[in-house]
Amino acid sequence: MLKVENLSFTYNSKNTDATILSNIDFTISKGEHVSIMGESGSGKSTLLKLIYGEYDLTEGHIFWDDTEILGPKYNLVVGYDFMKYVAQEFDLMPFITVEENIGKYLSNFFPKEKKERVAELLEVVELTSLAKTKVKTLSGGQKQRVALARALAKQPEIILLDEPFSHIDNFQKQSLRRSVFNYLKQNNISCVVATHDSEDVLAFADKMIVLHDSKIIANQSPQELYKNPRIPLIASFFGEFNLINDQVVYAHQLQMVEKSDLKVIVNRNYFCGHYYLISAHTEYDIIFFENRTALEENSEVFLEVVQQ
Ligand code: ADP
Ligand code: MG
């Protein structure tokens, strides 16, 4: 189990105004999958690096079971065998092949096992066809997948992933996400993913930790946060929304009706595949709602909140 206790961190300890993280407390059980979410600059990457032991904490403690994770001041070699970390900027060996990179830390005394293991990992990250390709010729997204496979090679107990799919195009992202996260669950590997992309999270995370103003402002399941997002920042992870009487109302929770108290004028239709997102306005506000068909601009329609 990962335990983060009362963690605070400032990059330059002389400048205490620049606190990046303060009073951070949470636990992650074995096999649990947790997402760290928050705006750009909210400290997601910093938190992962602290868990990995890359910096010394300003305050607090981090434990994996009974082992305290120590920063460079107390630990000669950063990192532990039970934990792997894939940074936002992954560093691979450019002049050797994909399979050589993935197998780099696997023992050569077991050539058959090594070969099988590398083949299995190539499948998880969907790179089998590029096994013999030199890494320097790969795209950013392909390199990201090699880095993922290399981190998994010596089965860690916990893996830290920083924006793991950020360089991968949408076409491959969906199936790769399923493949990687299913692999982690099947092998009971705890996983901490820093991301600003809620698609990395909603279907996969057991818990979402939301960082804001250097603090944790939420630590719940995606389902719980979706039902009760409390604040616009959290609601924004689940799609377009409105604030009506200080309540979050998702765009899909507004439905057109014959007559209601909420009269709006249509501004614009945005095609979204099986529905249109429609922006409209009242006297005071812009309102977003969804409809199966496009609506005439400047037409007047009535909306009602439906619970879904
Ligand atoms: P996120 O990953 O959520 O975008 P980061 O953890 O990268 O956020 O950064 C959090 C804050 O810490 C930002 O304000 C960033 O400018 C600052 N920061 C990040 N790395 C360093 C560093 N090595 N030295 C000083 N400040 C840093
Ligand atoms: Mg980051």
Short mmCIF file of C-alpha atoms and ligand atoms in Angstrom, two decimals:
data_model
loop_
_atom_site.label_atom_id
_atom_site.label_comp_id
_atom_site.label_asym_id
_atom_site.label_seq_id
_atom_site.Cartn_x
_atom_site.Cartn_y
_atom_site.Cartn_z
CA MET A 1 0.00 0.00 0.00
CA LEU A 2 1.19 3.52 -0.82
CA LYS A 3 0.81 6.00 2.01
CA VAL A 4 1.34 9.73 1.46
CA GLU A 5 1.26 11.52 4.81
CA ASN A 6 0.98 15.28 5.23
CA LEU A 7 3.24 15.98 2.28
CA SER A 8 4.29 19.55 1.49
CA PHE A 9 6.71 20.62 -1.18
CA THR A 10 8.37 23.80 -2.40
CA TYR A 11 10.98 23.70 -5.18
CA ASN A 12 13.07 26.37 -3.52
CA SER A 13 12.78 25.98 0.23
CA LYS A 14 13.88 29.61 0.75
CA ASN A 15 10.84 30.87 -1.10
CA THR A 16 7.95 29.47 0.92
CA ASP A 17 5.42 31.49 -1.13
CA ALA A 18 6.03 29.11 -3.98
CA THR A 19 4.43 26.11 -2.27
CA ILE A 20 3.55 23.62 -5.00
CA LEU A 21 1.85 21.04 -2.75
CA SER A 22 0.63 21.37 0.81
CA ASN A 23 -0.86 18.93 3.32
CA ILE A 24 -1.29 16.16 0.79
CA ASP A 25 -2.67 12.96 2.37
CA PHE A 26 -3.89 9.83 0.62
CA THR A 27 -3.42 6.08 0.36
CA ILE A 28 -3.46 3.69 -2.59
CA SER A 29 -4.06 -0.03 -2.04
CA LYS A 30 -2.43 -2.88 -3.88
CA GLY A 31 -3.83 -3.11 -7.41
CA GLU A 32 -5.76 0.13 -7.06
CA HIS A 33 -5.79 2.58 -9.92
CA VAL A 34 -5.72 6.29 -9.04
CA SER A 35 -5.70 9.34 -11.28
CA ILE A 36 -4.12 12.63 -10.30
CA MET A 37 -6.03 15.38 -12.06
CA GLY A 38 -5.79 19.13 -12.14
CA GLU A 39 -5.03 22.04 -14.40
CA SER A 40 -1.68 22.48 -16.05
CA GLY A 41 0.79 23.65 -13.40
CA SER A 42 -1.25 22.25 -10.49
CA GLY A 43 1.60 19.96 -9.42
CA LYS A 44 0.65 16.58 -10.92
CA SER A 45 4.11 15.82 -12.32
CA THR A 46 5.77 17.13 -9.16
CA LEU A 47 3.68 14.77 -7.03
CA LEU A 48 4.65 11.75 -9.15
CA LYS A 49 8.34 12.69 -8.92
CA LEU A 50 8.05 13.00 -5.15
CA ILE A 51 6.43 9.56 -4.90
CA TYR A 52 9.31 8.21 -6.98
CA GLY A 53 11.84 9.80 -4.63
CA GLU A 54 13.28 12.24 -7.13
CA TYR A 55 13.16 15.20 -4.70
CA ASP A 56 13.33 15.59 -0.95
CA LEU A 57 10.00 16.44 0.67
CA THR A 58 9.75 19.79 2.42
CA GLU A 59 7.46 18.09 4.94
CA GLY A 60 5.76 14.74 5.38
CA HIS A 61 6.42 11.09 4.58
CA ILE A 62 5.76 8.60 1.81
CA PHE A 63 5.69 4.83 2.39
CA TRP A 64 5.28 1.79 0.19
CA ASP A 65 4.26 -0.85 2.75
CA ASP A 66 7.00 -0.50 5.38
CA THR A 67 9.61 1.12 3.13
CA GLU A 68 9.90 4.87 3.41
CA ILE A 69 10.52 6.55 0.04
CA LEU A 70 13.50 8.82 0.51
CA GLY A 71 14.73 11.66 -1.66
CA PRO A 72 18.28 12.14 -3.03
CA LYS A 73 19.53 13.61 0.23
CA TYR A 74 19.09 10.21 1.93
CA ASN A 75 19.27 7.81 -0.98
CA LEU A 76 22.25 7.41 -3.30
CA VAL A 77 20.34 5.87 -6.22
CA VAL A 78 16.92 7.29 -6.99
CA GLY A 79 14.17 4.70 -7.39
CA TYR A 80 13.16 1.32 -6.00
CA ASP A 81 12.69 -2.09 -7.62
CA PHE A 82 9.01 -2.28 -6.71
CA MET A 83 8.19 1.02 -8.39
CA LYS A 84 8.50 2.20 -11.97
CA TYR A 85 7.98 5.69 -13.32
CA VAL A 86 7.34 6.79 -16.89
CA ALA A 87 8.10 10.49 -17.15
CA GLN A 88 6.40 12.98 -19.42
CA GLU A 89 9.75 13.17 -21.23
CA PHE A 90 10.72 9.52 -21.62
CA ASP A 91 14.35 8.67 -22.29
CA LEU A 92 15.05 5.65 -24.45
CA MET A 93 18.16 4.35 -26.22
CA PRO A 94 17.70 5.69 -29.75
CA PHE A 95 20.19 3.47 -31.60
CA ILE A 96 18.89 0.07 -30.53
CA THR A 97 15.61 -1.57 -31.51
CA VAL A 98 12.22 -1.46 -29.83
CA GLU A 99 12.59 -4.99 -28.43
CA GLU A 100 16.12 -4.31 -27.19
CA ASN A 101 14.89 -1.21 -25.36
CA ILE A 102 12.04 -3.13 -23.75
CA GLY A 103 14.31 -6.01 -22.70
CA LYS A 104 17.15 -3.76 -21.60
CA TYR A 105 16.79 -4.54 -17.89
CA LEU A 106 15.83 -8.21 -18.27
CA SER A 107 18.43 -10.85 -17.57
CA ASN A 108 20.26 -12.45 -20.49
CA PHE A 109 20.67 -15.67 -18.50
CA PHE A 110 17.11 -16.66 -19.42
CA PRO A 111 16.99 -15.97 -23.17
CA LYS A 112 13.76 -17.91 -23.81
CA GLU A 113 11.87 -16.25 -20.92
CA LYS A 114 13.24 -12.87 -21.95
CA LYS A 115 12.03 -13.32 -25.50
CA GLU A 116 8.55 -14.38 -24.35
CA ARG A 117 8.29 -11.52 -21.90
CA VAL A 118 9.27 -8.95 -24.53
CA ALA A 119 6.75 -10.45 -26.98
CA GLU A 120 4.00 -10.24 -24.34
CA LEU A 121 4.80 -6.59 -23.61
CA LEU A 122 4.95 -5.71 -27.30
CA GLU A 123 1.39 -6.97 -27.51
CA VAL A 124 0.24 -4.97 -24.50
CA VAL A 125 1.49 -1.72 -26.07
CA GLU A 126 0.51 -2.82 -29.60
CA LEU A 127 3.99 -2.56 -31.11
CA THR A 128 4.65 -6.13 -32.24
CA SER A 129 5.11 -5.08 -35.86
CA LEU A 130 7.85 -2.61 -34.90
CA ALA A 131 9.88 -4.97 -32.69
CA LYS A 132 12.98 -4.80 -34.91
CA THR A 133 12.80 -1.07 -35.65
CA LYS A 134 15.39 1.32 -34.23
CA VAL A 135 13.83 3.65 -31.70
CA LYS A 136 15.28 6.79 -33.28
CA THR A 137 13.01 6.35 -36.30
CA LEU A 138 9.80 6.12 -34.26
CA SER A 139 7.14 8.81 -33.79
CA GLY A 140 6.60 10.42 -30.37
CA GLY A 141 3.62 8.20 -29.68
CA GLN A 142 5.47 5.03 -30.58
CA LYS A 143 8.35 6.02 -28.29
CA GLN A 144 5.87 6.62 -25.50
CA ARG A 145 4.63 3.05 -25.92
CA VAL A 146 8.16 1.65 -25.80
CA ALA A 147 8.77 3.55 -22.55
CA LEU A 148 5.58 2.06 -21.09
CA ALA A 149 6.58 -1.47 -22.05
CA ARG A 150 10.08 -1.02 -20.65
CA ALA A 151 8.65 0.16 -17.31
CA LEU A 152 6.48 -2.95 -17.15
CA ALA A 153 9.25 -5.37 -18.15
CA LYS A 154 10.32 -6.24 -14.60
CA GLN A 155 6.80 -6.40 -13.22
CA PRO A 156 6.67 -3.54 -10.67
CA GLU A 157 4.23 -3.51 -7.75
CA ILE A 158 3.32 0.09 -8.50
CA ILE A 159 3.72 2.16 -11.64
CA LEU A 160 3.62 5.95 -11.95
CA LEU A 161 2.56 7.26 -15.35
CA ASP A 162 2.81 10.92 -16.32
CA GLU A 163 0.39 11.82 -19.15
CA PRO A 164 0.98 8.32 -20.59
CA PHE A 165 -1.04 8.76 -23.78
CA SER A 166 -0.36 12.41 -24.54
CA HIS A 167 1.67 11.75 -27.69
CA ILE A 168 -0.55 9.01 -29.06
CA ASP A 169 -3.10 9.81 -31.74
CA ASN A 170 -6.79 9.32 -31.09
CA PHE A 171 -6.98 6.47 -33.55
CA GLN A 172 -4.82 4.24 -31.34
CA LYS A 173 -5.45 5.80 -27.94
CA GLN A 174 -8.73 4.05 -27.15
CA SER A 175 -7.54 0.49 -27.64
CA LEU A 176 -4.10 1.14 -26.14
CA ARG A 177 -5.65 2.56 -22.97
CA ARG A 178 -7.82 -0.52 -22.56
CA SER A 179 -4.90 -2.83 -23.21
CA VAL A 180 -2.52 -1.14 -20.74
CA PHE A 181 -5.02 -0.58 -17.94
CA ASN A 182 -6.46 -4.10 -18.27
CA TYR A 183 -2.92 -5.49 -18.09
CA LEU A 184 -2.23 -3.54 -14.89
CA LYS A 185 -5.50 -4.70 -13.27
CA GLN A 186 -4.98 -8.33 -14.27
CA ASN A 187 -1.52 -8.27 -12.73
CA ASN A 188 -2.65 -6.44 -9.59
CA ILE A 189 -0.20 -3.58 -10.20
CA SER A 190 -1.08 -0.32 -8.41
CA CYS A 191 -1.13 2.57 -10.82
CA VAL A 192 -0.97 6.34 -10.41
CA VAL A 193 -1.69 8.31 -13.56
CA ALA A 194 -1.17 12.06 -13.78
CA THR A 195 -3.34 13.41 -16.56
CA HIS A 196 -5.47 16.33 -17.64
CA ASP A 197 -7.42 14.09 -20.01
CA SER A 198 -10.51 12.68 -18.34
CA GLU A 199 -10.70 9.95 -20.97
CA ASP A 200 -7.62 8.45 -19.33
CA VAL A 201 -9.59 8.31 -16.11
CA LEU A 202 -13.34 7.83 -16.16
CA ALA A 203 -13.52 4.23 -17.35
CA PHE A 204 -10.37 3.08 -15.57
CA ALA A 205 -9.70 4.86 -12.28
CA ASP A 206 -10.93 3.58 -8.93
CA LYS A 207 -10.32 7.04 -7.48
CA MET A 208 -9.69 10.52 -8.81
CA ILE A 209 -7.49 12.84 -6.79
CA VAL A 210 -8.02 16.44 -7.86
CA LEU A 211 -5.31 19.03 -7.15
CA HIS A 212 -6.11 22.72 -6.94
CA ASP A 213 -4.30 25.61 -5.24
CA SER A 214 -1.65 23.17 -3.98
CA LYS A 215 -4.24 21.03 -2.15
CA ILE A 216 -6.33 17.95 -2.72
CA ILE A 217 -9.89 19.17 -3.31
CA ALA A 218 -11.40 15.77 -4.11
CA ASN A 219 -10.53 12.11 -3.69
CA GLN A 220 -13.44 9.95 -4.78
CA SER A 221 -14.52 7.56 -7.49
CA PRO A 222 -15.31 9.02 -10.93
CA GLN A 223 -18.94 7.93 -10.42
CA GLU A 224 -19.24 9.83 -7.14
CA LEU A 225 -17.63 12.96 -8.56
CA TYR A 226 -19.81 12.83 -11.66
CA LYS A 227 -22.96 12.70 -9.53
CA ASN A 228 -21.82 15.47 -7.22
CA PRO A 229 -19.11 17.55 -8.89
CA ARG A 230 -19.52 20.47 -6.44
CA ILE A 231 -17.36 22.89 -8.41
CA PRO A 232 -16.90 23.81 -12.09
CA LEU A 233 -13.32 22.47 -12.23
CA ILE A 234 -14.53 18.97 -11.34
CA ALA A 235 -17.60 19.20 -13.57
CA SER A 236 -15.36 20.09 -16.53
CA PHE A 237 -13.86 16.56 -16.46
CA PHE A 238 -17.24 15.17 -17.46
CA GLY A 239 -17.98 17.38 -20.45
CA GLU A 240 -19.80 20.62 -21.21
CA PHE A 241 -21.87 21.97 -18.31
CA ASN A 242 -23.82 24.99 -17.07
CA LEU A 243 -24.20 26.67 -13.70
CA ILE A 244 -27.91 27.17 -13.13
CA ASN A 245 -28.84 28.61 -9.71
CA ASP A 246 -25.32 27.69 -8.57
CA GLN A 247 -25.91 24.06 -9.50
CA VAL A 248 -23.85 22.16 -12.05
CA VAL A 249 -26.12 20.97 -14.87
CA TYR A 250 -24.41 18.96 -17.62
CA ALA A 251 -25.32 19.84 -21.21
CA HIS A 252 -26.95 16.44 -21.69
CA GLN A 253 -29.17 17.03 -18.64
CA LEU A 254 -31.07 19.80 -20.45
CA GLN A 255 -33.89 18.71 -22.69
CA MET A 256 -36.10 20.69 -25.06
CA VAL A 257 -39.75 20.91 -23.97
CA GLU A 258 -42.91 22.73 -25.17
CA LYS A 259 -42.82 25.31 -22.41
CA SER A 260 -40.75 25.97 -19.28
CA ASP A 261 -39.23 28.75 -17.18
CA LEU A 262 -35.94 28.43 -19.04
CA LYS A 263 -36.29 30.17 -22.39
CA VAL A 264 -33.17 30.42 -24.56
CA ILE A 265 -32.23 31.73 -28.01
CA VAL A 266 -30.09 29.40 -30.14
CA ASN A 267 -26.65 30.74 -31.10
CA ARG A 268 -24.79 27.89 -32.74
CA ASN A 269 -24.82 24.16 -33.41
CA TYR A 270 -21.69 22.03 -32.97
CA PHE A 271 -21.78 18.64 -34.67
CA CYS A 272 -20.62 15.89 -32.27
CA GLY A 273 -21.48 12.71 -34.17
CA HIS A 274 -24.65 11.21 -32.71
CA TYR A 275 -25.82 14.56 -31.28
CA TYR A 276 -25.30 18.31 -31.59
CA LEU A 277 -23.95 20.48 -28.79
CA ILE A 278 -25.97 23.66 -28.95
CA SER A 279 -24.93 26.98 -27.49
CA ALA A 280 -27.79 29.31 -26.68
CA HIS A 281 -28.31 32.34 -24.46
CA THR A 282 -30.72 33.73 -21.94
CA GLU A 283 -30.76 37.39 -21.05
CA TYR A 284 -27.81 36.84 -18.73
CA ASP A 285 -26.06 33.60 -19.56
CA ILE A 286 -24.75 31.28 -22.22
CA ILE A 287 -26.36 27.83 -21.94
CA PHE A 288 -25.09 24.60 -23.49
CA PHE A 289 -27.38 21.67 -24.17
CA GLU A 290 -27.47 18.61 -26.39
CA ASN A 291 -29.97 17.71 -29.06
CA ARG A 292 -30.19 14.96 -31.66
CA THR A 293 -30.69 17.45 -34.47
CA ALA A 294 -29.37 20.94 -35.26
CA LEU A 295 -31.65 23.86 -34.40
CA GLU A 296 -32.23 27.02 -36.35
CA GLU A 297 -30.05 29.92 -35.24
CA ASN A 298 -31.89 32.68 -33.35
CA SER A 299 -34.89 30.41 -32.75
CA GLU A 300 -36.47 30.39 -29.31
CA VAL A 301 -36.63 27.13 -27.37
CA PHE A 302 -37.56 26.02 -23.85
CA LEU A 303 -35.40 23.74 -21.73
CA GLU A 304 -35.95 21.56 -18.71
CA VAL A 305 -33.48 19.80 -16.45
CA VAL A 306 -33.72 16.01 -16.56
CA GLN A 307 -31.81 13.81 -14.12
CA GLN A 308 -29.55 11.34 -15.91
P1 ADP B 1 1.56 19.77 -13.82
O1 ADP B 1 2.24 18.48 -14.08
O2 ADP B 1 0.27 19.65 -13.05
O3 ADP B 1 1.34 20.56 -15.08
P2 ADP B 1 4.05 20.49 -12.51
O4 ADP B 1 4.17 19.57 -11.35
O5 ADP B 1 4.86 20.20 -13.72
O6 ADP B 1 2.50 20.65 -12.87
O7 ADP B 1 4.41 21.95 -12.02
C1 ADP B 1 3.84 22.54 -10.87
C2 ADP B 1 4.46 23.89 -10.64
O8 ADP B 1 5.84 23.72 -10.28
C3 ADP B 1 4.46 24.82 -11.86
O9 ADP B 1 4.21 26.11 -11.40
C4 ADP B 1 5.86 24.68 -12.40
O10 ADP B 1 6.24 25.86 -13.04
C5 ADP B 1 6.69 24.45 -11.15
N1 ADP B 1 7.90 23.63 -11.43
C6 ADP B 1 7.91 22.44 -12.05
N2 ADP B 1 9.15 21.92 -12.10
C7 ADP B 1 9.96 22.82 -11.48
C8 ADP B 1 11.38 22.88 -11.21
N3 ADP B 1 12.20 21.88 -11.55
N4 ADP B 1 11.84 23.97 -10.55
C9 ADP B 1 11.00 24.96 -10.17
N5 ADP B 1 9.67 24.96 -10.40
C10 ADP B 1 9.14 23.93 -11.05
MG MG B 2 2.83 17.52 -15.84
#
